[in-house]
Structures are given as structure tokens and as C-alpha cells.
JSON list of C-alpha atoms in Angstrom, two decimals:
[
{"chain": "A", "resi": 44, "resn": "MET", "atom": "CA", "xyz": [94.65, 18.46, -6.41]},
{"chain": "A", "resi": 45, "resn": "PRO", "atom": "CA", "xyz": [96.34, 15.78, -5.00]},
{"chain": "A", "resi": 46, "resn": "ALA", "atom": "CA", "xyz": [98.00, 12.60, -6.55]},
{"chain": "A", "resi": 47, "resn": "ILE", "atom": "CA", "xyz": [99.46, 9.59, -5.44]},
{"chain": "A", "resi": 48, "resn": "LEU", "atom": "CA", "xyz": [100.65, 5.89, -6.56]},
{"chain": "A", "resi": 49, "resn": "ALA", "atom": "CA", "xyz": [98.91, 3.21, -5.78]},
{"chain": "A", "resi": 50, "resn": "ARG", "atom": "CA", "xyz": [98.96, -0.94, -6.12]},
{"chain": "A", "resi": 51, "resn": "LYS", "atom": "CA", "xyz": [95.88, -2.31, -7.11]},
{"chain": "A", "resi": 52, "resn": "LEU", "atom": "CA", "xyz": [94.90, -4.92, -5.13]},
{"chain": "A", "resi": 53, "resn": "GLY", "atom": "CA", "xyz": [91.71, -6.47, -6.77]},
{"chain": "A", "resi": 54, "resn": "MET", "atom": "CA", "xyz": [87.95, -5.98, -6.65]},
{"chain": "A", "resi": 55, "resn": "THR", "atom": "CA", "xyz": [85.48, -6.66, -4.47]},
{"chain": "A", "resi": 56, "resn": "GLN", "atom": "CA", "xyz": [82.12, -5.36, -3.72]},
{"chain": "A", "resi": 57, "resn": "ARG", "atom": "CA", "xyz": [80.05, -3.65, -0.63]},
{"chain": "A", "resi": 58, "resn": "PHE", "atom": "CA", "xyz": [76.55, -3.65, 0.00]},
{"chain": "A", "resi": 59, "resn": "LEU", "atom": "CA", "xyz": [74.66, -0.29, 0.43]},
{"chain": "A", "resi": 60, "resn": "GLU", "atom": "CA", "xyz": [72.03, 0.50, 2.97]},
{"chain": "A", "resi": 61, "resn": "ASP", "atom": "CA", "xyz": [69.12, 0.13, 0.30]},
{"chain": "A", "resi": 62, "resn": "GLY", "atom": "CA", "xyz": [70.48, -3.15, -0.70]},
{"chain": "A", "resi": 63, "resn": "ARG", "atom": "CA", "xyz": [72.21, -2.18, -3.54]},
{"chain": "A", "resi": 64, "resn": "VAL", "atom": "CA", "xyz": [75.89, -3.76, -4.48]},
{"chain": "A", "resi": 65, "resn": "GLU", "atom": "CA", "xyz": [78.45, -1.74, -5.46]},
{"chain": "A", "resi": 66, "resn": "ARG", "atom": "CA", "xyz": [81.61, -3.11, -7.37]},
{"chain": "A", "resi": 67, "resn": "VAL", "atom": "CA", "xyz": [84.80, -1.54, -6.20]},
{"chain": "A", "resi": 68, "resn": "THR", "atom": "CA", "xyz": [88.60, -1.83, -7.01]},
{"chain": "A", "resi": 69, "resn": "VAL", "atom": "CA", "xyz": [90.91, -2.01, -3.61]},
{"chain": "A", "resi": 70, "resn": "LEU", "atom": "CA", "xyz": [93.97, 0.00, -3.92]},
{"chain": "A", "resi": 71, "resn": "GLU", "atom": "CA", "xyz": [97.12, 0.45, -1.43]},
{"chain": "A", "resi": 72, "resn": "ALA", "atom": "CA", "xyz": [97.62, 3.99, -1.99]},
{"chain": "A", "resi": 73, "resn": "GLY", "atom": "CA", "xyz": [100.76, 5.27, -0.47]},
{"chain": "A", "resi": 74, "resn": "PRO", "atom": "CA", "xyz": [102.65, 6.42, 1.95]},
{"chain": "A", "resi": 75, "resn": "CYS", "atom": "CA", "xyz": [104.64, 8.27, -1.04]},
{"chain": "A", "resi": 76, "resn": "PRO", "atom": "CA", "xyz": [107.66, 10.08, 0.45]},
{"chain": "A", "resi": 77, "resn": "VAL", "atom": "CA", "xyz": [108.44, 13.61, -1.96]},
{"chain": "A", "resi": 78, "resn": "VAL", "atom": "CA", "xyz": [111.89, 12.86, -3.35]},
{"chain": "A", "resi": 79, "resn": "ALA", "atom": "CA", "xyz": [112.05, 15.98, -5.87]},
{"chain": "A", "resi": 80, "resn": "VAL", "atom": "CA", "xyz": [110.33, 19.18, -6.54]},
{"chain": "A", "resi": 81, "resn": "ARG", "atom": "CA", "xyz": [110.82, 20.85, -10.05]},
{"chain": "A", "resi": 82, "resn": "SER", "atom": "CA", "xyz": [110.30, 24.42, -10.28]},
{"chain": "A", "resi": 83, "resn": "ASN", "atom": "CA", "xyz": [109.82, 26.80, -13.27]},
{"chain": "A", "resi": 84, "resn": "ASP", "atom": "CA", "xyz": [113.15, 28.79, -12.11]},
{"chain": "A", "resi": 85, "resn": "ILE", "atom": "CA", "xyz": [114.85, 25.56, -12.46]},
{"chain": "A", "resi": 86, "resn": "ASP", "atom": "CA", "xyz": [113.62, 22.92, -14.52]},
{"chain": "A", "resi": 87, "resn": "GLY", "atom": "CA", "xyz": [111.53, 25.01, -16.54]},
{"chain": "A", "resi": 88, "resn": "TYR", "atom": "CA", "xyz": [108.03, 23.19, -15.42]},
{"chain": "A", "resi": 89, "resn": "GLU", "atom": "CA", "xyz": [106.42, 22.60, -12.03]},
{"chain": "A", "resi": 90, "resn": "ALA", "atom": "CA", "xyz": [106.09, 19.00, -10.67]},
{"chain": "A", "resi": 91, "resn": "VAL", "atom": "CA", "xyz": [106.32, 16.91, -7.68]},
{"chain": "A", "resi": 92, "resn": "GLN", "atom": "CA", "xyz": [108.19, 13.46, -7.83]},
{"chain": "A", "resi": 93, "resn": "LEU", "atom": "CA", "xyz": [106.79, 10.76, -5.57]},
{"chain": "A", "resi": 94, "resn": "ALA", "atom": "CA", "xyz": [108.17, 7.22, -4.75]},
{"chain": "A", "resi": 95, "resn": "PHE", "atom": "CA", "xyz": [106.49, 4.12, -3.91]},
{"chain": "A", "resi": 96, "resn": "GLY", "atom": "CA", "xyz": [106.93, 0.30, -3.60]},
{"chain": "A", "resi": 97, "resn": "ALA", "atom": "CA", "xyz": [109.68, -0.81, -0.78]},
{"chain": "A", "resi": 98, "resn": "ALA", "atom": "CA", "xyz": [112.42, -2.58, -2.78]},
{"chain": "A", "resi": 99, "resn": "LYS", "atom": "CA", "xyz": [116.14, -3.96, -2.06]},
{"chain": "A", "resi": 100, "resn": "GLU", "atom": "CA", "xyz": [119.08, -2.09, -2.10]},
{"chain": "A", "resi": 101, "resn": "LYS", "atom": "CA", "xyz": [120.89, -4.32, -4.49]},
{"chain": "A", "resi": 102, "resn": "ALA", "atom": "CA", "xyz": [117.79, -3.82, -7.02]},
{"chain": "A", "resi": 103, "resn": "LEU", "atom": "CA", "xyz": [118.56, -0.10, -7.33]},
{"chain": "A", "resi": 104, "resn": "THR", "atom": "CA", "xyz": [121.37, 1.64, -8.89]},
{"chain": "A", "resi": 105, "resn": "LYS", "atom": "CA", "xyz": [123.90, 3.85, -6.73]},
{"chain": "A", "resi": 106, "resn": "ALA", "atom": "CA", "xyz": [122.25, 7.22, -8.63]},
{"chain": "A", "resi": 107, "resn": "GLU", "atom": "CA", "xyz": [118.93, 5.99, -7.69]},
{"chain": "A", "resi": 108, "resn": "LEU", "atom": "CA", "xyz": [120.16, 5.05, -4.09]},
{"chain": "A", "resi": 109, "resn": "GLY", "atom": "CA", "xyz": [121.73, 8.53, -3.84]},
{"chain": "A", "resi": 110, "resn": "HIS", "atom": "CA", "xyz": [118.98, 10.23, -5.01]},
{"chain": "A", "resi": 111, "resn": "LEU", "atom": "CA", "xyz": [116.47, 8.61, -2.44]},
{"chain": "A", "resi": 112, "resn": "LYS", "atom": "CA", "xyz": [118.97, 9.16, 0.30]},
{"chain": "A", "resi": 113, "resn": "LYS", "atom": "CA", "xyz": [119.17, 12.85, -0.21]},
{"chain": "A", "resi": 114, "resn": "ALA", "atom": "CA", "xyz": [115.37, 13.21, 0.31]},
{"chain": "A", "resi": 115, "resn": "GLY", "atom": "CA", "xyz": [115.63, 10.95, 3.35]},
{"chain": "A", "resi": 116, "resn": "ALA", "atom": "CA", "xyz": [113.77, 8.38, 1.64]},
{"chain": "A", "resi": 117, "resn": "PRO", "atom": "CA", "xyz": [114.44, 4.31, 1.95]},
{"chain": "A", "resi": 118, "resn": "PRO", "atom": "CA", "xyz": [115.10, 2.37, -1.16]},
{"chain": "A", "resi": 119, "resn": "MET", "atom": "CA", "xyz": [111.85, 2.51, -3.36]},
{"chain": "A", "resi": 120, "resn": "ARG", "atom": "CA", "xyz": [111.25, 0.75, -6.85]},
{"chain": "A", "resi": 121, "resn": "THR", "atom": "CA", "xyz": [108.78, 3.23, -8.53]},
{"chain": "A", "resi": 122, "resn": "LEU", "atom": "CA", "xyz": [109.52, 7.16, -9.05]},
{"chain": "A", "resi": 123, "resn": "VAL", "atom": "CA", "xyz": [107.01, 9.14, -10.98]},
{"chain": "A", "resi": 124, "resn": "GLU", "atom": "CA", "xyz": [106.53, 13.00, -11.55]},
{"chain": "A", "resi": 125, "resn": "PHE", "atom": "CA", "xyz": [103.36, 14.55, -11.38]},
{"chain": "A", "resi": 126, "resn": "ARG", "atom": "CA", "xyz": [102.88, 17.83, -13.18]},
{"chain": "A", "resi": 127, "resn": "ASP", "atom": "CA", "xyz": [101.00, 20.79, -11.88]},
{"chain": "A", "resi": 128, "resn": "GLU", "atom": "CA", "xyz": [100.75, 18.85, -8.28]},
{"chain": "A", "resi": 129, "resn": "ALA", "atom": "CA", "xyz": [103.35, 20.46, -6.62]},
{"chain": "A", "resi": 130, "resn": "GLY", "atom": "CA", "xyz": [100.99, 22.47, -4.24]},
{"chain": "A", "resi": 131, "resn": "GLN", "atom": "CA", "xyz": [102.69, 23.11, -0.80]},
{"chain": "A", "resi": 132, "resn": "LEU", "atom": "CA", "xyz": [104.87, 19.95, -0.71]},
{"chain": "A", "resi": 133, "resn": "THR", "atom": "CA", "xyz": [108.29, 20.13, -0.12]},
{"chain": "A", "resi": 134, "resn": "VAL", "atom": "CA", "xyz": [110.96, 17.45, -0.56]},
{"chain": "A", "resi": 135, "resn": "GLY", "atom": "CA", "xyz": [110.41, 15.01, 2.62]},
{"chain": "A", "resi": 136, "resn": "ASP", "atom": "CA", "xyz": [106.81, 15.23, 2.65]},
{"chain": "A", "resi": 137, "resn": "GLU", "atom": "CA", "xyz": [105.09, 12.23, 2.45]},
{"chain": "A", "resi": 138, "resn": "VAL", "atom": "CA", "xyz": [101.26, 11.69, 0.75]},
{"chain": "A", "resi": 139, "resn": "THR", "atom": "CA", "xyz": [98.67, 9.49, 1.93]},
{"chain": "A", "resi": 140, "resn": "VAL", "atom": "CA", "xyz": [95.36, 8.47, 0.96]},
{"chain": "A", "resi": 141, "resn": "GLU", "atom": "CA", "xyz": [94.12, 11.26, 3.55]},
{"chain": "A", "resi": 142, "resn": "ALA", "atom": "CA", "xyz": [94.77, 13.64, 1.02]},
{"chain": "A", "resi": 143, "resn": "PHE", "atom": "CA", "xyz": [91.73, 12.59, -0.75]},
{"chain": "A", "resi": 144, "resn": "GLU", "atom": "CA", "xyz": [87.97, 12.45, 0.20]},
{"chain": "A", "resi": 145, "resn": "VAL", "atom": "CA", "xyz": [84.91, 10.37, -0.45]},
{"chain": "A", "resi": 146, "resn": "GLY", "atom": "CA", "xyz": [82.90, 11.47, -3.44]},
{"chain": "A", "resi": 147, "resn": "GLN", "atom": "CA", "xyz": [86.17, 12.88, -5.06]},
{"chain": "A", "resi": 148, "resn": "LYS", "atom": "CA", "xyz": [86.32, 12.09, -8.93]},
{"chain": "A", "resi": 149, "resn": "LEU", "atom": "CA", "xyz": [89.35, 10.41, -9.88]},
{"chain": "A", "resi": 150, "resn": "LYS", "atom": "CA", "xyz": [91.45, 9.38, -13.09]},
{"chain": "A", "resi": 151, "resn": "ILE", "atom": "CA", "xyz": [93.91, 6.38, -13.23]},
{"chain": "A", "resi": 152, "resn": "SER", "atom": "CA", "xyz": [96.45, 5.59, -15.11]},
{"chain": "A", "resi": 153, "resn": "GLY", "atom": "CA", "xyz": [98.47, 2.06, -15.61]},
{"chain": "A", "resi": 154, "resn": "ASP", "atom": "CA", "xyz": [99.23, -0.57, -17.82]},
{"chain": "A", "resi": 155, "resn": "SER", "atom": "CA", "xyz": [96.58, -2.82, -19.15]},
{"chain": "A", "resi": 156, "resn": "LYS", "atom": "CA", "xyz": [96.56, -6.63, -18.57]},
{"chain": "A", "resi": 157, "resn": "GLY", "atom": "CA", "xyz": [99.17, -8.20, -21.77]},
{"chain": "A", "resi": 158, "resn": "LYS", "atom": "CA", "xyz": [96.97, -10.68, -23.93]},
{"chain": "A", "resi": 159, "resn": "GLY", "atom": "CA", "xyz": [99.98, -11.48, -26.08]},
{"chain": "A", "resi": 160, "resn": "PHE", "atom": "CA", "xyz": [99.99, -11.55, -29.90]},
{"chain": "A", "resi": 161, "resn": "GLN", "atom": "CA", "xyz": [96.01, -11.92, -31.24]},
{"chain": "A", "resi": 162, "resn": "GLY", "atom": "CA", "xyz": [94.20, -11.95, -34.11]},
{"chain": "A", "resi": 163, "resn": "THR", "atom": "CA", "xyz": [91.67, -9.32, -35.69]},
{"chain": "A", "resi": 164, "resn": "ILE", "atom": "CA", "xyz": [88.89, -10.93, -34.36]},
{"chain": "A", "resi": 165, "resn": "LYS", "atom": "CA", "xyz": [90.11, -10.65, -30.80]},
{"chain": "A", "resi": 166, "resn": "ARG", "atom": "CA", "xyz": [91.91, -7.61, -31.30]},
{"chain": "A", "resi": 167, "resn": "HIS", "atom": "CA", "xyz": [89.74, -5.47, -33.09]},
{"chain": "A", "resi": 168, "resn": "ARG", "atom": "CA", "xyz": [86.28, -7.30, -32.93]},
{"chain": "A", "resi": 169, "resn": "PHE", "atom": "CA", "xyz": [86.17, -8.01, -36.37]},
{"chain": "A", "resi": 170, "resn": "ASN", "atom": "CA", "xyz": [82.95, -10.58, -37.28]},
{"chain": "A", "resi": 171, "resn": "ALA", "atom": "CA", "xyz": [83.85, -14.06, -38.22]},
{"chain": "A", "resi": 172, "resn": "GLY", "atom": "CA", "xyz": [83.57, -15.99, -41.34]},
{"chain": "A", "resi": 173, "resn": "PRO", "atom": "CA", "xyz": [81.04, -18.60, -42.39]},
{"chain": "A", "resi": 174, "resn": "LYS", "atom": "CA", "xyz": [81.72, -21.77, -40.55]},
{"chain": "A", "resi": 175, "resn": "SER", "atom": "CA", "xyz": [80.18, -24.11, -43.13]},
{"chain": "A", "resi": 176, "resn": "HIS", "atom": "CA", "xyz": [79.94, -25.24, -46.79]},
{"chain": "A", "resi": 177, "resn": "GLY", "atom": "CA", "xyz": [84.03, -25.43, -46.88]},
{"chain": "A", "resi": 178, "resn": "SER", "atom": "CA", "xyz": [84.84, -21.92, -46.07]},
{"chain": "A", "resi": 179, "resn": "HIS", "atom": "CA", "xyz": [88.35, -21.10, -45.74]},
{"chain": "A", "resi": 180, "resn": "ASN", "atom": "CA", "xyz": [87.65, -17.76, -44.16]},
{"chain": "A", "resi": 181, "resn": "VAL", "atom": "CA", "xyz": [86.40, -18.46, -40.52]},
{"chain": "A", "resi": 182, "resn": "ARG", "atom": "CA", "xyz": [88.75, -16.04, -38.71]},
{"chain": "A", "resi": 183, "resn": "ALA", "atom": "CA", "xyz": [90.88, -14.76, -41.68]},
{"chain": "A", "resi": 184, "resn": "PRO", "atom": "CA", "xyz": [90.73, -10.66, -41.89]},
{"chain": "A", "resi": 185, "resn": "GLY", "atom": "CA", "xyz": [89.94, -10.87, -45.49]},
{"chain": "A", "resi": 186, "resn": "SER", "atom": "CA", "xyz": [91.26, -8.35, -48.19]},
{"chain": "A", "resi": 187, "resn": "ILE", "atom": "CA", "xyz": [93.95, -5.83, -46.79]},
{"chain": "A", "resi": 188, "resn": "GLY", "atom": "CA", "xyz": [94.95, -4.02, -49.86]},
{"chain": "A", "resi": 189, "resn": "ALA", "atom": "CA", "xyz": [94.63, -4.00, -53.68]},
{"chain": "A", "resi": 190, "resn": "SER", "atom": "CA", "xyz": [96.66, -5.84, -55.82]},
{"chain": "A", "resi": 191, "resn": "ALA", "atom": "CA", "xyz": [97.66, -3.57, -58.81]},
{"chain": "A", "resi": 192, "resn": "THR", "atom": "CA", "xyz": [97.27, -0.02, -57.03]},
{"chain": "A", "resi": 193, "resn": "PRO", "atom": "CA", "xyz": [98.85, 0.56, -54.67]},
{"chain": "A", "resi": 194, "resn": "SER", "atom": "CA", "xyz": [100.58, -2.84, -54.35]},
{"chain": "A", "resi": 195, "resn": "ARG", "atom": "CA", "xyz": [101.43, -2.88, -50.98]},
{"chain": "A", "resi": 196, "resn": "VAL", "atom": "CA", "xyz": [99.35, -2.91, -47.69]},
{"chain": "A", "resi": 197, "resn": "LEU", "atom": "CA", "xyz": [98.78, 0.66, -46.34]},
{"chain": "A", "resi": 198, "resn": "PRO", "atom": "CA", "xyz": [100.01, 1.63, -42.81]},
{"chain": "A", "resi": 199, "resn": "GLY", "atom": "CA", "xyz": [97.34, 2.05, -40.22]},
{"chain": "A", "resi": 200, "resn": "ARG", "atom": "CA", "xyz": [95.53, -0.86, -41.19]},
{"chain": "A", "resi": 201, "resn": "ALA", "atom": "CA", "xyz": [93.77, -3.20, -38.63]},
{"chain": "A", "resi": 202, "resn": "MET", "atom": "CA", "xyz": [95.62, -6.70, -38.37]},
{"chain": "A", "resi": 203, "resn": "PRO", "atom": "CA", "xyz": [96.59, -9.02, -36.09]},
{"chain": "A", "resi": 204, "resn": "GLY", "atom": "CA", "xyz": [99.49, -8.16, -33.30]},
{"chain": "A", "resi": 205, "resn": "GLN", "atom": "CA", "xyz": [100.04, -7.44, -30.06]},
{"chain": "A", "resi": 206, "resn": "MET", "atom": "CA", "xyz": [97.09, -6.76, -27.75]},
{"chain": "A", "resi": 207, "resn": "GLY", "atom": "CA", "xyz": [97.08, -5.02, -24.22]},
{"chain": "A", "resi": 208, "resn": "ALA", "atom": "CA", "xyz": [100.01, -4.10, -22.24]},
{"chain": "A", "resi": 209, "resn": "ARG", "atom": "CA", "xyz": [99.81, -0.46, -22.96]},
{"chain": "A", "resi": 210, "resn": "ARG", "atom": "CA", "xyz": [99.10, 2.77, -21.02]},
{"chain": "A", "resi": 211, "resn": "VAL", "atom": "CA", "xyz": [95.46, 3.20, -20.31]},
{"chain": "A", "resi": 212, "resn": "THR", "atom": "CA", "xyz": [93.69, 6.16, -18.38]},
{"chain": "A", "resi": 213, "resn": "GLN", "atom": "CA", "xyz": [90.33, 5.41, -16.72]},
{"chain": "A", "resi": 214, "resn": "ARG", "atom": "CA", "xyz": [88.27, 8.67, -16.12]},
{"chain": "A", "resi": 215, "resn": "GLY", "atom": "CA", "xyz": [85.16, 8.87, -14.12]},
{"chain": "A", "resi": 216, "resn": "LEU", "atom": "CA", "xyz": [86.18, 7.06, -11.23]},
{"chain": "A", "resi": 217, "resn": "THR", "atom": "CA", "xyz": [84.90, 8.00, -7.66]},
{"chain": "A", "resi": 218, "resn": "VAL", "atom": "CA", "xyz": [86.25, 7.36, -4.44]},
{"chain": "A", "resi": 219, "resn": "VAL", "atom": "CA", "xyz": [83.71, 5.33, -2.08]},
{"chain": "A", "resi": 220, "resn": "GLU", "atom": "CA", "xyz": [85.65, 4.80, 1.03]},
{"chain": "A", "resi": 221, "resn": "LEU", "atom": "CA", "xyz": [89.09, 5.39, 2.69]},
{"chain": "A", "resi": 222, "resn": "LEU", "atom": "CA", "xyz": [91.00, 3.46, 5.20]},
{"chain": "A", "resi": 223, "resn": "PRO", "atom": "CA", "xyz": [93.74, 5.92, 6.17]},
{"chain": "A", "resi": 224, "resn": "GLU", "atom": "CA", "xyz": [94.91, 2.90, 9.05]},
{"chain": "A", "resi": 225, "resn": "HIS", "atom": "CA", "xyz": [95.68, 0.68, 6.38]},
{"chain": "A", "resi": 226, "resn": "ASN", "atom": "CA", "xyz": [96.63, 3.03, 3.51]},
{"chain": "A", "resi": 227, "resn": "LEU", "atom": "CA", "xyz": [93.62, 1.56, 1.43]},
{"chain": "A", "resi": 228, "resn": "MET", "atom": "CA", "xyz": [91.37, 3.41, -1.05]},
{"chain": "A", "resi": 229, "resn": "LEU", "atom": "CA", "xyz": [87.88, 1.89, -2.49]},
{"chain": "A", "resi": 230, "resn": "VAL", "atom": "CA", "xyz": [87.29, 3.28, -5.84]},
{"chain": "A", "resi": 231, "resn": "ARG", "atom": "CA", "xyz": [83.97, 2.83, -7.70]},
{"chain": "A", "resi": 232, "resn": "GLY", "atom": "CA", "xyz": [84.40, 0.89, -10.98]},
{"chain": "A", "resi": 233, "resn": "ALA", "atom": "CA", "xyz": [87.43, -0.59, -12.83]},
{"chain": "A", "resi": 234, "resn": "VAL", "atom": "CA", "xyz": [90.96, 0.15, -12.96]},
{"chain": "A", "resi": 235, "resn": "PRO", "atom": "CA", "xyz": [93.47, -0.46, -15.64]},
{"chain": "A", "resi": 236, "resn": "GLY", "atom": "CA", "xyz": [96.11, -3.43, -15.06]},
{"chain": "A", "resi": 237, "resn": "PRO", "atom": "CA", "xyz": [96.42, -6.49, -13.54]},
{"chain": "A", "resi": 238, "resn": "LYS", "atom": "CA", "xyz": [96.57, -7.22, -9.57]},
{"chain": "A", "resi": 239, "resn": "GLY", "atom": "CA", "xyz": [99.83, -6.23, -8.03]},
{"chain": "A", "resi": 240, "resn": "SER", "atom": "CA", "xyz": [100.40, -3.47, -10.81]},
{"chain": "A", "resi": 241, "resn": "THR", "atom": "CA", "xyz": [101.31, 0.12, -9.87]},
{"chain": "A", "resi": 242, "resn": "VAL", "atom": "CA", "xyz": [98.98, 2.76, -11.09]},
{"chain": "A", "resi": 243, "resn": "GLU", "atom": "CA", "xyz": [98.93, 6.70, -10.85]},
{"chain": "A", "resi": 244, "resn": "VAL", "atom": "CA", "xyz": [96.19, 8.12, -9.39]},
{"chain": "A", "resi": 245, "resn": "ARG", "atom": "CA", "xyz": [95.02, 11.76, -9.93]},
{"chain": "A", "resi": 246, "resn": "THR", "atom": "CA", "xyz": [91.69, 14.01, -9.35]},
{"chain": "A", "resi": 247, "resn": "ASP", "atom": "CA", "xyz": [89.90, 14.40, -12.24]},
{"chain": "A", "resi": 248, "resn": "ALA", "atom": "CA", "xyz": [88.96, 18.09, -12.61]}
]
């Protein structure tokens, strides 16, 4: 079950032989050096740690630089552990898009686009109120609690607040094309996050 870190470059479309149009997301996947391998005997769990994204030395701490140097890797910005993905990988190996196959099902995790502070209509898809005859409840959420009992707003109420900028995992995506010479992976469907964001790509069993 391979896994890799990738950068979302954006979306485009492919024209199939029968004339249909296929929407795909372009990912710059790897190469990701293996910088650590966790084992049950030492760490209590099995995982492989991958690095991705070139960075300047001054952007990293001495501890991070020493950790990467010990694995023979250059300064890299992102370190992520993938559990149950170790397989035959060892420190110093490199994971590329060649570890995947066309037609393989994926699940991709990333931080969704942040949309700032939003009201209940946009954030929770509430219905708007009447827009005529002097209505003062056009986009207001309405009643959020009783006055006498319990005399407070109960936790968990759908209310205005921060929208987006949270971890999202999209399942059921499919690899439609691999371009190993350019470290590119084309995936059918939409991937969480804005352009340029880093995502975690796993096979979806």
C-alpha cells in the first residue's frame, strides 16, 4: 500500500477517445526520501516518515537539519508519518509516482480552503428569511435557545464562525495518468485544498 506526499498544482481536463471530457487534478508527487522508519520493537507502532518540499537551511531548526542529514536527505519543509505503509522501505530510499498504478483507487488528505468567518447561510446552508414587508430576519439564524429553561445556548448549536481551513479526506479518487519523468500524477476528481498546498496521498483499500 504505497503512500506519498504531493503538491496540488490545479485542475485541468482530458479528452478521452470517445469524445468525453474528464476532469482531473494535477499533483506534483514526490520524490519523497524516507527519513525514518518506526517499528513495534522500538517505537510501539509501525510507520514510515517521508519528507517533501525543498526548503532553505535557515528555515529549519538545527534538530530538523540534523534529522534530515542523518537520513542523507537535503533540507525539506514537510515531514509526515504514514502508518502501516512501511513495507520493505528503509531509511535512504526514495518514493516516487512509480509506486502507483493507473486505475488505482486513492484517498487524499489535506487542509480545505479557508473561507474566514461566515454566517449560518453559507456555513451551514440555512434558508434565508423573507426579503420584503419590513422583515428584519433576512440572514439571521433565528432562535438559538429558550429564555427560561435552560437560559443559555446549548453546545453544538449551528452558528456563525470559522469556515474551512480544516483537515479533509477525499476518498474514491482514481489515478488516470502517471508522468514519472515530471513527477506528475493525474487524479480523476477534486482534491482538498488550494493550489500549491501539500496533500497526503494513500491507496484506498
